Short mmCIF file of C-alpha atoms in Angstrom, two decimals:
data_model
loop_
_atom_site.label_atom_id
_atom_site.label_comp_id
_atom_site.label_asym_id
_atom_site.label_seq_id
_atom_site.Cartn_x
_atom_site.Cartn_y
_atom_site.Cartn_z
CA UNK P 224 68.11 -183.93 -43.43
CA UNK P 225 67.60 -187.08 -41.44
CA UNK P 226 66.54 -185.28 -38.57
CA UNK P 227 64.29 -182.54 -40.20
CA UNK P 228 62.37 -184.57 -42.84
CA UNK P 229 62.97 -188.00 -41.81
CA UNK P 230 64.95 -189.20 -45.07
CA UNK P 231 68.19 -191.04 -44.93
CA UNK P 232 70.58 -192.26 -47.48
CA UNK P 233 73.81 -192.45 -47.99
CA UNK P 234 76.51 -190.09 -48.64
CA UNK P 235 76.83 -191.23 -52.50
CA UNK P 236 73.43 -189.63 -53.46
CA UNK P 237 74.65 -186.29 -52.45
CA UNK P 238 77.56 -186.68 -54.77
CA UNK P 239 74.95 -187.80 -57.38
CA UNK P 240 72.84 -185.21 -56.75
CA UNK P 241 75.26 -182.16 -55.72
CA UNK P 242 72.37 -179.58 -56.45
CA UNK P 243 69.92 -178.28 -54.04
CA UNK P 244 67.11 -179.70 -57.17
CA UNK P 245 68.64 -182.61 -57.65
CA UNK P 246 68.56 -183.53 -54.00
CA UNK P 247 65.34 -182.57 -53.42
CA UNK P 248 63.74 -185.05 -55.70
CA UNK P 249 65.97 -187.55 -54.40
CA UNK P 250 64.40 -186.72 -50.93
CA UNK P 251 60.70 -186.58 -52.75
CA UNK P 252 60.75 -190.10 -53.50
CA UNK P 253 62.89 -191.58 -50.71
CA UNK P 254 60.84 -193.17 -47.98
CA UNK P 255 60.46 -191.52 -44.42
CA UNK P 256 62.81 -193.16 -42.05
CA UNK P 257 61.86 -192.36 -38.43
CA UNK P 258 64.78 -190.01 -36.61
CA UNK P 259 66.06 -191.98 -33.35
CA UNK P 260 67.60 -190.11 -30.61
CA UNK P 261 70.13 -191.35 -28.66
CA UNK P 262 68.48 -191.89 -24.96
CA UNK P 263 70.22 -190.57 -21.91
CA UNK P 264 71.54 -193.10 -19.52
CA UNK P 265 70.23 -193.76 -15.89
CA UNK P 266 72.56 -192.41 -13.52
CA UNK P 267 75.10 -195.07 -12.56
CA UNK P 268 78.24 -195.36 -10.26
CA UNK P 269 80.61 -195.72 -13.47
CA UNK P 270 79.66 -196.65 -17.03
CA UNK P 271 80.71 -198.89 -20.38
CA UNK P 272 83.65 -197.41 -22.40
CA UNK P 273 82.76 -196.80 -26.14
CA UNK P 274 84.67 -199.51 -28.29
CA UNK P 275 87.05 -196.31 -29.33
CA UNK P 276 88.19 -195.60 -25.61
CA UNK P 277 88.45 -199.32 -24.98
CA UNK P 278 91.00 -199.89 -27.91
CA UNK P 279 92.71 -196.43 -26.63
CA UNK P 280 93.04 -197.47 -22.69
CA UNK P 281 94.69 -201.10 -23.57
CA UNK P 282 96.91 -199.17 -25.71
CA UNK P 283 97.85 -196.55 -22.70
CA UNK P 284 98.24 -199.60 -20.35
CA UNK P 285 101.00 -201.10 -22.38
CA UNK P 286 102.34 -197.31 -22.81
CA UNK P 287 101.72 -195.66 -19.56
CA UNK P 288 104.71 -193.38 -19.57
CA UNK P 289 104.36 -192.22 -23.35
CA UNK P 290 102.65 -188.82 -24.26
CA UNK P 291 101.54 -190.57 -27.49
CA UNK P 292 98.21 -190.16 -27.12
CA UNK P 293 98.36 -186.34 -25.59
CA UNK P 294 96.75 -183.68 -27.69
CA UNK P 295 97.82 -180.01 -26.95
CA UNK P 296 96.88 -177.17 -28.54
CA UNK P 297 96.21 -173.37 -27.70
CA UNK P 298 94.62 -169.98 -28.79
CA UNK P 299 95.69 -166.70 -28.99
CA UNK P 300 93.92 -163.66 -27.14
CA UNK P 301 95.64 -160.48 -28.76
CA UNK P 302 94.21 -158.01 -25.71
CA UNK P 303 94.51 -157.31 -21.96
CA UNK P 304 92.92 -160.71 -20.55
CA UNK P 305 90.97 -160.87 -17.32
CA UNK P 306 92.34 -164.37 -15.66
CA UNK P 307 89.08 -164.45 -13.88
CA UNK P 308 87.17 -164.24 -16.82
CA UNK P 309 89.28 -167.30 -17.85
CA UNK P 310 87.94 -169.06 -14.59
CA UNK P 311 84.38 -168.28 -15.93
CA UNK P 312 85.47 -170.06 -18.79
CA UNK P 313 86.74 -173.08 -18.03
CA UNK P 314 84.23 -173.33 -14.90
CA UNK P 315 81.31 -173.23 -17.48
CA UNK P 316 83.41 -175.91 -19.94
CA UNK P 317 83.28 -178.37 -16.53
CA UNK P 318 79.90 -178.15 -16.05
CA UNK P 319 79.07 -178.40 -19.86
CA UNK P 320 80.91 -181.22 -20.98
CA UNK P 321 81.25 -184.53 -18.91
CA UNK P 322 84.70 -185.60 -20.68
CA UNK P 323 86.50 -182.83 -18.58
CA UNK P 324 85.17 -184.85 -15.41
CA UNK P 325 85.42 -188.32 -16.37
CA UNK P 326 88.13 -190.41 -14.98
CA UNK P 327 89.01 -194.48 -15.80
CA UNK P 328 89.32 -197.18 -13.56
CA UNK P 329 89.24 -201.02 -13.72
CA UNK P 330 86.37 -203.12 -12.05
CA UNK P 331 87.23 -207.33 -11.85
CA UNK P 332 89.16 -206.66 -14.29
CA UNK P 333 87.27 -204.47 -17.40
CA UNK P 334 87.96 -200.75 -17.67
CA UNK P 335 85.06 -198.54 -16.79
CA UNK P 336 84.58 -194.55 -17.14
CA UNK P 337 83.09 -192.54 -13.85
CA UNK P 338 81.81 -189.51 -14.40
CA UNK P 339 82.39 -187.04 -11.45
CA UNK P 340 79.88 -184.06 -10.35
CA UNK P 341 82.36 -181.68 -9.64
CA UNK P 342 85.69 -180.93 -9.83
CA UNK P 343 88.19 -178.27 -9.97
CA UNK P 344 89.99 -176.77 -13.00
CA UNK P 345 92.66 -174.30 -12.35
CA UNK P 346 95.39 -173.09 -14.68
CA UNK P 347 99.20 -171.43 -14.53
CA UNK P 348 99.93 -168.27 -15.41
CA UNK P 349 103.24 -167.11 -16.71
CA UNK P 350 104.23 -163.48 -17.19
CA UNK P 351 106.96 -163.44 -19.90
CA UNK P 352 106.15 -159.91 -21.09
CA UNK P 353 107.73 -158.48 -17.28
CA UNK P 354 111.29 -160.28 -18.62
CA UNK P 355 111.86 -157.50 -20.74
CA UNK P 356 112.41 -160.20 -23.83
CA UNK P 357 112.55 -159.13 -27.72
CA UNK P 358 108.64 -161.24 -28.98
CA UNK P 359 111.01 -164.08 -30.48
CA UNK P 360 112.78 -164.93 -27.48
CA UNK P 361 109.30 -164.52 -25.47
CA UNK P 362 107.80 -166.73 -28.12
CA UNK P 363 110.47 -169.43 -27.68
CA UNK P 364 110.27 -169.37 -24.61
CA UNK P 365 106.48 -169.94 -24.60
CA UNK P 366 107.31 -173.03 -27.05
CA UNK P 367 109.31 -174.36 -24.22
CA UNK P 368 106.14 -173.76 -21.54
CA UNK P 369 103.83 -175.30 -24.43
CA UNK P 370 105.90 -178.19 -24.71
CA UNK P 371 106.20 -178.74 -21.17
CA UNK P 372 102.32 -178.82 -21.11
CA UNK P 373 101.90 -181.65 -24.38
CA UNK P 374 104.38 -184.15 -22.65
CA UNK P 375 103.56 -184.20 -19.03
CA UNK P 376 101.54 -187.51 -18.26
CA UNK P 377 98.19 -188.50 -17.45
CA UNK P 378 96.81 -190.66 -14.86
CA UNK P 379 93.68 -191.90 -16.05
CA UNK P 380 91.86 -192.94 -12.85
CA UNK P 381 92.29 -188.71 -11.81
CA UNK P 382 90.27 -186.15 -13.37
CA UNK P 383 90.50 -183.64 -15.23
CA UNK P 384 92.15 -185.24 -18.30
CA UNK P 385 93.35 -181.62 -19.15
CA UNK P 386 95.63 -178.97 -18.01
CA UNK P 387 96.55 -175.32 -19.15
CA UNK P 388 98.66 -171.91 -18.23
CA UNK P 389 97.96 -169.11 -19.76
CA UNK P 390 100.96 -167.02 -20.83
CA UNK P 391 101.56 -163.31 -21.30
CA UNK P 392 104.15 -162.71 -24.47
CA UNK P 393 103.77 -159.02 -24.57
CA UNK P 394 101.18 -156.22 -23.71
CA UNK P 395 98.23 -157.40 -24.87
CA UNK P 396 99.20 -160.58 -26.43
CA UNK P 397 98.49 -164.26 -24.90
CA UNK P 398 98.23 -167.59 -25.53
CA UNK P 399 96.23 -170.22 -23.59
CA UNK P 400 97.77 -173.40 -23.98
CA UNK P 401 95.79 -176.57 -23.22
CA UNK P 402 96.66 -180.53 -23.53
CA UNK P 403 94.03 -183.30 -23.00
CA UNK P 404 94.44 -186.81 -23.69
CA UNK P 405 92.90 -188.77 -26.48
CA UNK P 406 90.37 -190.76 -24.48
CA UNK P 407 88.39 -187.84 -24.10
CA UNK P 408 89.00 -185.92 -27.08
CA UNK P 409 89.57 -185.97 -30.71
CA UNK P 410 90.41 -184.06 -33.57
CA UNK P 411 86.52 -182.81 -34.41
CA UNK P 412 86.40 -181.99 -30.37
CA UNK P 413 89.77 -179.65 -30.28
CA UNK P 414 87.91 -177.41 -32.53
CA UNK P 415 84.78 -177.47 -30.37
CA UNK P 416 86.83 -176.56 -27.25
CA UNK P 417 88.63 -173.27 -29.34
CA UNK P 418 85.31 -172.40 -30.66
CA UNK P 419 83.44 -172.95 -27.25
CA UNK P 420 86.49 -170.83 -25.38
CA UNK P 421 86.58 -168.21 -27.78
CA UNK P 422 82.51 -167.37 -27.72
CA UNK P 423 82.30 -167.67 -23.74
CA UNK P 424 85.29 -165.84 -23.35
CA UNK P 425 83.47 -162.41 -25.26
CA UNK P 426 80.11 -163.44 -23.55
CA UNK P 427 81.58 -163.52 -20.22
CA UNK P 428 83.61 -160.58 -21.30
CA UNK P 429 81.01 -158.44 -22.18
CA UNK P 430 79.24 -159.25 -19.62
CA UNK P 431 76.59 -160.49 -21.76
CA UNK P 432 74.24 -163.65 -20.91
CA UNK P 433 74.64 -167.14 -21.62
CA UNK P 434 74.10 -168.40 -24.96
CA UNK P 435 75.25 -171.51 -25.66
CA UNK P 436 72.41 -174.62 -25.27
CA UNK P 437 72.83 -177.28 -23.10
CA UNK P 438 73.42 -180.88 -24.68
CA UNK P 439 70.81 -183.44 -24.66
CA UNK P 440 73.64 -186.23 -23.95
CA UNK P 441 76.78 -186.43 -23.02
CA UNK P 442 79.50 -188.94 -24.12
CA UNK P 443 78.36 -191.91 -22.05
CA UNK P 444 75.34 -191.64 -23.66
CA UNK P 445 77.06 -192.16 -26.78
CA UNK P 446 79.23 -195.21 -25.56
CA UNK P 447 76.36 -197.25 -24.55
CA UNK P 448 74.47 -196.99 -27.37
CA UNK P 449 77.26 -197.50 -29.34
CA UNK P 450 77.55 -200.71 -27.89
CA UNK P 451 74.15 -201.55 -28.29
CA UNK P 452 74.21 -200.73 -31.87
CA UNK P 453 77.08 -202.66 -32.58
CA UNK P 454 75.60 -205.48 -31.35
CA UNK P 455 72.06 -205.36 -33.50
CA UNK P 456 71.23 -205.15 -36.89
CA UNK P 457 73.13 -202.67 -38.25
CA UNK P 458 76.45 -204.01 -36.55
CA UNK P 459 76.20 -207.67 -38.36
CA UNK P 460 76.15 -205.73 -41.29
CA UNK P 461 79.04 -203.49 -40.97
CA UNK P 462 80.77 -206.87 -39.51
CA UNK P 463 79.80 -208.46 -42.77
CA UNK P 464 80.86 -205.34 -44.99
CA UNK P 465 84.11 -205.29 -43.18
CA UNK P 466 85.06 -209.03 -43.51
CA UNK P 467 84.61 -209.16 -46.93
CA UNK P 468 87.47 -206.13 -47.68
CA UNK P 469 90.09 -207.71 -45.29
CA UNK P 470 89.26 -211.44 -45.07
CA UNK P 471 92.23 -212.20 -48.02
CA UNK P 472 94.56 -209.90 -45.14
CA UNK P 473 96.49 -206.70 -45.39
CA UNK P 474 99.84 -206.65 -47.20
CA UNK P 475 102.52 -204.69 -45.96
CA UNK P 476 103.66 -201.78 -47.94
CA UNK P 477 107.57 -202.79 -48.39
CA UNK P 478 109.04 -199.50 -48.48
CA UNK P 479 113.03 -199.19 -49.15
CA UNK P 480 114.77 -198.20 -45.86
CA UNK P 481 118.08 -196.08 -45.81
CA UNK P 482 119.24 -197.92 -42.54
CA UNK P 483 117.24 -200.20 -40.33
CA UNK P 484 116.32 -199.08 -36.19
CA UNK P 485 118.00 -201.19 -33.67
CA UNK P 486 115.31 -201.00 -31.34
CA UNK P 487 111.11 -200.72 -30.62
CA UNK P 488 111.24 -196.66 -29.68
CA UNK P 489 108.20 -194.77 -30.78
CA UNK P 490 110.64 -191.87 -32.09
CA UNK P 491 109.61 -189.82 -35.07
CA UNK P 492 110.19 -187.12 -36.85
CA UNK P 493 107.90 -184.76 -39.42
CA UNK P 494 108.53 -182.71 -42.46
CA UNK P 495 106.18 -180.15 -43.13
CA UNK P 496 105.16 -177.85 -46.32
CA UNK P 497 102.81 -176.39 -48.11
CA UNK P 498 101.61 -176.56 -51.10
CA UNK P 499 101.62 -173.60 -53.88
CA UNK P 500 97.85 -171.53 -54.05
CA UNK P 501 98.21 -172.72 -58.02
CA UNK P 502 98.79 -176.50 -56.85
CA UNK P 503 95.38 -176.32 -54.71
CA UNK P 504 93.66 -174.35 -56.77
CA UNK P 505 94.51 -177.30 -59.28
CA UNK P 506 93.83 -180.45 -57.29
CA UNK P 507 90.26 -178.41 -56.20
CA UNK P 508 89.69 -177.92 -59.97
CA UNK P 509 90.61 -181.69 -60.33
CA UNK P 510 87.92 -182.72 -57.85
CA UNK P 511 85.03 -180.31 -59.23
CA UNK P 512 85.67 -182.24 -62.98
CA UNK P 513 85.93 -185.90 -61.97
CA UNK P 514 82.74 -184.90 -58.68
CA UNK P 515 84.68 -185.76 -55.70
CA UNK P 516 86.64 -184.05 -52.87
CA UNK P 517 89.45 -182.75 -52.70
CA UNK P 518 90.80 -185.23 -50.18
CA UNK P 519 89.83 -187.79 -52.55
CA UNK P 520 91.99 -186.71 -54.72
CA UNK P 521 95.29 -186.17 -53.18
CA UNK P 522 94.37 -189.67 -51.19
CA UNK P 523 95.01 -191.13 -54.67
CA UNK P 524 98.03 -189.70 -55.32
CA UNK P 525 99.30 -190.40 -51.89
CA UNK P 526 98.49 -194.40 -53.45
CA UNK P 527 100.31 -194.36 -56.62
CA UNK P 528 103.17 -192.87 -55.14
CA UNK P 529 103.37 -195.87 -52.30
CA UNK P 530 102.89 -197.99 -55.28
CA UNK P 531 105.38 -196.80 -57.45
CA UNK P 532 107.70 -196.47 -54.62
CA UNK P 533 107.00 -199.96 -53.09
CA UNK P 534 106.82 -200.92 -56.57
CA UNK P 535 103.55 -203.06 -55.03
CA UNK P 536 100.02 -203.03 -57.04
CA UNK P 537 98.67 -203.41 -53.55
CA UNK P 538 98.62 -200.62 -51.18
CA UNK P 539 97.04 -200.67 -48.01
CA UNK P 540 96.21 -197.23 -46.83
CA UNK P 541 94.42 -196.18 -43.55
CA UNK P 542 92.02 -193.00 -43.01
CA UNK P 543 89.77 -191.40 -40.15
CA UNK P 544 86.16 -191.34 -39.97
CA UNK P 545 84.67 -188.97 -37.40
CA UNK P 546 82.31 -191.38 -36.26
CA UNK P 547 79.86 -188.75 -35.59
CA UNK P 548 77.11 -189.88 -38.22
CA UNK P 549 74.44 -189.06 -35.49
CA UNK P 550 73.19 -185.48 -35.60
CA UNK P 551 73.32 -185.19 -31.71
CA UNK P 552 76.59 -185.98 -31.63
CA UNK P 553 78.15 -183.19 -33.60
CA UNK P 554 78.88 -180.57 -30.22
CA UNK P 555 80.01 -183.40 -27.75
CA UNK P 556 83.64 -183.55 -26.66
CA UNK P 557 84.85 -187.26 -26.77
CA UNK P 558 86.60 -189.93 -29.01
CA UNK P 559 85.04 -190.75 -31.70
CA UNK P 560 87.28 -191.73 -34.49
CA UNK P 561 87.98 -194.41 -36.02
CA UNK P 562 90.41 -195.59 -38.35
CA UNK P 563 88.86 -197.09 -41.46
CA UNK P 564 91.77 -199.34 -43.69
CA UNK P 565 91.40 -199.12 -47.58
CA UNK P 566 93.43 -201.58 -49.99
CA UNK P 567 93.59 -199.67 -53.02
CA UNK P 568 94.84 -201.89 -56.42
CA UNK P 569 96.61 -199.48 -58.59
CA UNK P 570 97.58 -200.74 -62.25
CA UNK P 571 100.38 -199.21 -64.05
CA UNK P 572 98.29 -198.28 -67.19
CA UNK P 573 95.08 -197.32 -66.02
CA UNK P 574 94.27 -193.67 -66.67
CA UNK P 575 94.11 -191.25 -63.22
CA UNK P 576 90.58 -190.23 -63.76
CA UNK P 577 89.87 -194.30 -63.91
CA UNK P 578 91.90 -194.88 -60.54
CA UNK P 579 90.19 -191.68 -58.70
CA UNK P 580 86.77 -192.92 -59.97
CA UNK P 581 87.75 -196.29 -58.23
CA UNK P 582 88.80 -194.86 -55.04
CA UNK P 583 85.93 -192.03 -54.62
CA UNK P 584 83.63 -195.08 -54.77
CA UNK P 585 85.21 -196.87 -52.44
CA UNK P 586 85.79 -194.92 -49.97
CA UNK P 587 82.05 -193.26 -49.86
CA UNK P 588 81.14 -197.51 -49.33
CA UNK P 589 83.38 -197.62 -46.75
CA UNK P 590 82.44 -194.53 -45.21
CA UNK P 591 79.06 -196.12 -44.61
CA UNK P 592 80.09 -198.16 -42.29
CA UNK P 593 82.88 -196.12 -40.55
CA UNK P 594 81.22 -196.88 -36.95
CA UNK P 595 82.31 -200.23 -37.17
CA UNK P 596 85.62 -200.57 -34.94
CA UNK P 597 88.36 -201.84 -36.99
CA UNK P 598 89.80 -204.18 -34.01
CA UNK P 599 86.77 -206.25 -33.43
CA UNK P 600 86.66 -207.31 -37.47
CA UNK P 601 90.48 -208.32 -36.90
CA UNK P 602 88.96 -210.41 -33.51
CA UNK P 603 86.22 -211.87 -35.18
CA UNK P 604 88.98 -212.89 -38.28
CA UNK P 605 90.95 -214.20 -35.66
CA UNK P 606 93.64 -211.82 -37.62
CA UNK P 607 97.10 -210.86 -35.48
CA UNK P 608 100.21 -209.90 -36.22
CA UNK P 609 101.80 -210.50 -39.25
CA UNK P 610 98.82 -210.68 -40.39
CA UNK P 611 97.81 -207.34 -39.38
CA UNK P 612 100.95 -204.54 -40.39
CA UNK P 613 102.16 -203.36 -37.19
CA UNK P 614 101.63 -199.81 -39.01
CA UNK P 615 99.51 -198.59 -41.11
CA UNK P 616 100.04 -195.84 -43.57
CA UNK P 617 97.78 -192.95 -42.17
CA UNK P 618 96.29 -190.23 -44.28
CA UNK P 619 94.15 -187.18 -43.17
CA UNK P 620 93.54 -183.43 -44.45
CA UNK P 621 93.54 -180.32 -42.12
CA UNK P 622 90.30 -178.90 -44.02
CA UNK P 623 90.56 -175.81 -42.22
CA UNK P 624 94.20 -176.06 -43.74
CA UNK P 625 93.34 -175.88 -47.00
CA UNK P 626 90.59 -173.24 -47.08
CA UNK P 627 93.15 -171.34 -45.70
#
């Protein structure tokens, strides 16, 4: 909308407005804003990190040897696969996206991203299908190659940032497995690389040509004007926004422990299910009545039940924005997100539909200013720990996960 007719506003009018009518009036009488791009950057011997890849690369230096901040991931190809058509593939991902060429290095002492022209990509291939193994065993094994893959380290000053193999399981059954680290991707851009390899891999397949458009900018494009934004107008604002919800500080969600960790290891562990097709198809109901998502909603009850088990009014509660408000920036591969911190007050007799009210407005308000990174508000409060929580309690829905 903000590109095509010139109108912005903020996310809360569509909610106030969810029909195509409704909007349309809204747009009617809202006045034209004009649609900046973001400008390409001269060509440069290395360039600004965005404030996302700055907080990300102090983290890494106190963390070198961790695989915290590796994201693997794969796709299956369920027919004979052409390894050279692979090569096609990944060449074409190189010379489309500068994040698969951009390495890190430190200048007088400030961390800097270099963007290279060229590089090579290769990738191993394992046969597991000529070891005559039952699909389980072949599949297990594969875990063991994919796991292999998500924990071997980076160096940050050598490109690429990303490595594969592709594996054969059986006769027309593979999996390309792929890990990158988080300085150069995200979430939003995982999906963009499965979606990219899966289309190129058919068109180069086929034999078919190229269909894909070329990006305007690339992510260095993004960082500096990041910068530059965060600096001007609408920066002070988000600054000012920001300092009002944290200024009083961030209490600590005092959750009961069943025995207390000896030492500072980053070791974790997950439990995973899902939830009944009646239990979504309730909580999806739930958002249609009270006009809010369904993320919303099961963000709310993720608060009441840290309140009632912390048995604390005040829970502190982060989430991710995508920081990718700008239309351009939608098909880039980069890092982008930000975490965005919500204290949520939740009374002990005030009616759900009251709480979820409460929260669905204030998370589309904060949501306005999600570009704003969370670190420099905590610099400019001159907040560190304990005054920050050395962890905050994360929340974020798979949507994908829940269509399906």
């Amino acid at each position: 909308i903000y590109r095509e007719l010139n109108v912005k506003f903020p996310l809360a009018m569509i909610f106030k407005n969810p029909t195509i009518r409704g909007l349309g009036a809204v747009i009617s009488k809202t006045c034209a804003a004009v649609f900046h791009e973001i400008p390409p950057v001269e060509a440069r011997e290395y360039y600004p990190l965005s404030y996302n890849q700055s907080r990300l690369f102090l983290l890494h230096q106190m963390e070198p040897e961790s695989p915290a901040f590796h994201m693997p991931g794969y796709v299956d190809l369920k027919h004979e696969v052409d390894q050279n058509v692979i090569k096609q593939v990944l060449d074409w991902l190189i010379r489309h996206h500068e994040s698969f060429r951009t390495t890190f290095i430190v200048v007088e002492d400030h961390p800097f991203q270099v963007v290279l022209k060229n590089i090579k990509m290769s990738f191993e291939f394992i046969d597991l299908s000529a070891k005559n193994l039952e699909f389980a065993e072949a599949e297990q094994a594969c875990n063991q190659v994919y796991r292999q893959i998500a924990l071997k380290l980076f160096h940050l000053p050598t490109a690429p940032l990303f490595r594969a193999a592709l594996v054969k399981l059986a006769p027309s059954y593979y999996r390309f497995m792929f890990n990158m680290h988080h300085i150069v991707s995200d979430g939003w851009s995982m999906e963009i690389l499965k979606k990219e390899f899966y289309q190129l891999y058919e068109i180069y397949r086929s034999g078919r040509e190229m269909e894909l458009p070329a990006l305007s900018i690339q992510y260095k494009d993004f960082a500096l004007w990041q910068n530059r934004q965060m600096q001007g107008l609408e920066g002070k604002k988000s600054l000012q926004f920001w300092r009002k919800k944290i200024e009083q500080g961030l209490p600590e969600l005092q959750l009961r422990k069943d025995r207390v960790e000896a030492d500072d290891s980053l070791d974790s562990a997950g439990y995973r299910f899902a939830l009944e097709n009646e239990v979504k198809d309730k909580l999806k109901q739930i958002a249609l009545h009270n006009n809010t998502s369904i993320f919303v909603v099961i963000y709310a009850v993720l608060n009441i039940l840290l309140s009632r088990l912390s048995n604390q009014e005040d829970v502190v509660t982060g989430i991710l924005g995508t920081g990718r408000n700008h239309d351009t920036l939608q098909n880039i591969l980069g890092f982008f997100v930000n975490t965005l911190v919500m204290k949520n007050h939740v009374e002990e007799h005030e009616s759900f539909p009251v709480f979820l009210s409460r929260v669905h407005r204030d998370m589309l308000e904060i949501l306005q200013h999600q570009d704003y990174p969370l670190e420099s508000v905590f610099e400019d409060l001159n907040m560190r720990f304990p005054d920050i929580p050395l962890l905050f309690n994360m929340f974020n829905l798979n949507e994908r996960a829940t269509e399906q």
